[in-house]
Amino acid sequence: MLRISAFQLLGRRGASRVWSLEDFSLRHYSSGAPSVREDTRDARAYFTTPIFYVNAAPHIGHLYSALLADALCRHHRLRVSSAAATRFSTGTDEHGLKIQQAAATAGLAPSELCDRVSAQFQQLFREADISSTDFIRTTEARHQLAVQHFWGVLKTRGLLYKGLYEGWYCASDECFLPEAKVTRQPGPSGDLCPVSLESGHPVSWTKEENYIFRLSQFREPLQRWLRGDPQAITPEPFHRAVLQWLDEELPDLSVSRRRSHLHWGIPVPGDDSQTIYVWLDALVNYLTVIGYPNAEFQSWWPTTSHIIGKDILKFHAIYWPALLLGAGMSPPHRIYVHSHWTVCGQKMSKSLGNVVDPRTCLDRYTVDGFRYFLLRQGIPSWDCDYYDEKVVKLLDSELADALGGLLNRCTAKRINPSGTYPAFCTTCFPSEPGLVGPSVRAQAEDYALVSAVATLPKQVADHYDNFQIYKALEAVSSCVRQTNGFVQRHAPWKLNWESPIDAPWLGTVLHVALECLRVFGTLLQPVTPRLADKLLSRLGVSATERGLRELYFLPRFYGHPCPFEGRRLGPETGVLFSRLDQSRARLVNAHKT
């Protein structure tokens, strides 16, 4: 065979392009099929969502937080091949003045309101396939025990004192505000009213005797923590924002309220006249879930990753780490921060009537479809916009047409009449790019595809580590397009199984495409678990062959046996993902008749 150093190929617009061997990552061809086996270090990982406030029904922002945590957790399980090595908590925050007021307005006892709304969150997360290991409610007895113990530790360490608090309080945000964070805006009557500079919610002047936490002592320790670990808060703009906050004075923090004013909460141990501040109460939930104050929590706490919205960054990145340091514990391992969702360019609000019901979206676009949309389109660094047409266009293009069409092509009886994983022919597709000969059919672009898919699992893992799930899905989608291009380029429907010349190459084309699909299905499990299961089952991939540590791509290319070669495909599972525009058209026609 002759070796050539470059291939002259026609580009998409018909122009000639020189593809050199440097276009391909040849290191992936040298020592056997790549896998994603790696040093997993401590296999344990503990992921948390915020606990969601029960003053209103869940919206897509709540679901987005849960989906981000769910995808991170599922991906970690695939990497370590162990569900037992992960904990994943979510839940509801059920104390505080806002709940007390909302219940009174609704004519309900606070406990009744909490039961009702907490059940809505639990139902939504079940329907959305959120794979949490724990759903915590702050009204549970185990949580009260943890909070009061945590309070006792802070008191024993001399970090709580009783003093007169006088200043602004925002009931909507359940937080105290310094004068610099308050502005005036016209109210309903036209008069200027004090509001929070950050949220725009009304504030009121409060003067009462409370317990106060010596937050001011922790400014420098917090700065050292963040400067010593640039990834402690991700994405980077939020890390930078917290350091900027710490450049300012950090006043001590009121951590209780007068019980005659706020009775719906956990009482301060030994002082029934005071109720523990709702944020201190809520933040301790992350410890409650892993067994605090029992010793078992210590093996999980160092692995903690919080997934939060940007609106609660200060509570999680300043108050919570300071409280933890005060209690003799380390800050969280990671704080992953995401931005918000708008609707057609506007902020979601009840007054505008544009709050999107996530359960309606799960019904309309399917569970996996809506999971895919939110995680594919959501970019944590900035706010993202939702509108129906955007969802339909994305899902039809990437799930129905590109991925579903590829699977249908490669498993269709007309092209794959034996219903098996065909054999790979090494003389048609040699492992050395640049070889020529009468049997060689592989082109430069085919080696580019193999290189792209071979590196995809590591690329996806890196994106997950950097809290860029949208980039992971973008990378998968790009490889799906490349694979469709590979199939279209070689047109297996024009080849003949009866021909001794065509048959080896026809089997090779299908083998490569099915191997690519196997990688895509494996990598999509954290985002679209049902769809991925359907795809992998159609390929005949067993439950024990779906982890990332077992993911060897195209082993025959590297001279190793392929366990799937010659295996029968799984039973037909129907259309992988139905086009939504056609589904909508059928619904419209049904209504007309």
Coordinates of C-alpha atoms in Angstrom, one line a residue, residues 87 136 140-154 284-301 320 324 327 329:
R87 CA -26.0 11.6 47.5
I136 CA -36.0 17.2 52.9
E140 CA -39.1 17.7 59.8
A141 CA -38.0 16.7 63.4
R142 CA -34.6 15.6 62.1
H143 CA -34.0 19.0 60.7
Q144 CA -35.0 20.9 63.9
L145 CA -32.5 18.7 65.8
A146 CA -29.7 19.5 63.4
V147 CA -30.4 23.3 63.4
Q148 CA -30.6 23.5 67.2
H149 CA -27.4 21.5 67.5
F150 CA -25.6 23.8 64.9
W151 CA -26.8 26.8 66.9
G152 CA -25.4 25.4 70.1
V153 CA -22.0 24.9 68.5
L154 CA -21.9 28.5 67.3
V284 CA -28.4 23.7 57.7
N285 CA -30.6 21.4 55.6
Y286 CA -27.5 20.4 53.6
L287 CA -26.0 19.0 56.8
T288 CA -29.3 17.4 58.0
V289 CA -29.5 15.2 54.9
I290 CA -26.1 13.6 55.5
G291 CA -26.8 12.8 59.2
Y292 CA -25.6 15.9 61.1
P293 CA -24.8 16.0 64.0
N294 CA -24.0 12.3 63.9
A295 CA -20.4 11.4 62.8
E296 CA -21.5 9.9 59.5
F297 CA -21.9 13.4 57.9
Q298 CA -18.2 14.0 58.1
S299 CA -17.5 11.5 55.3
W300 CA -19.9 13.2 52.9
W301 CA -19.5 16.9 53.7
W320 CA -23.1 29.9 54.8
L324 CA -19.5 26.6 58.6
A327 CA -18.8 25.8 63.5
M329 CA -16.1 22.9 59.4

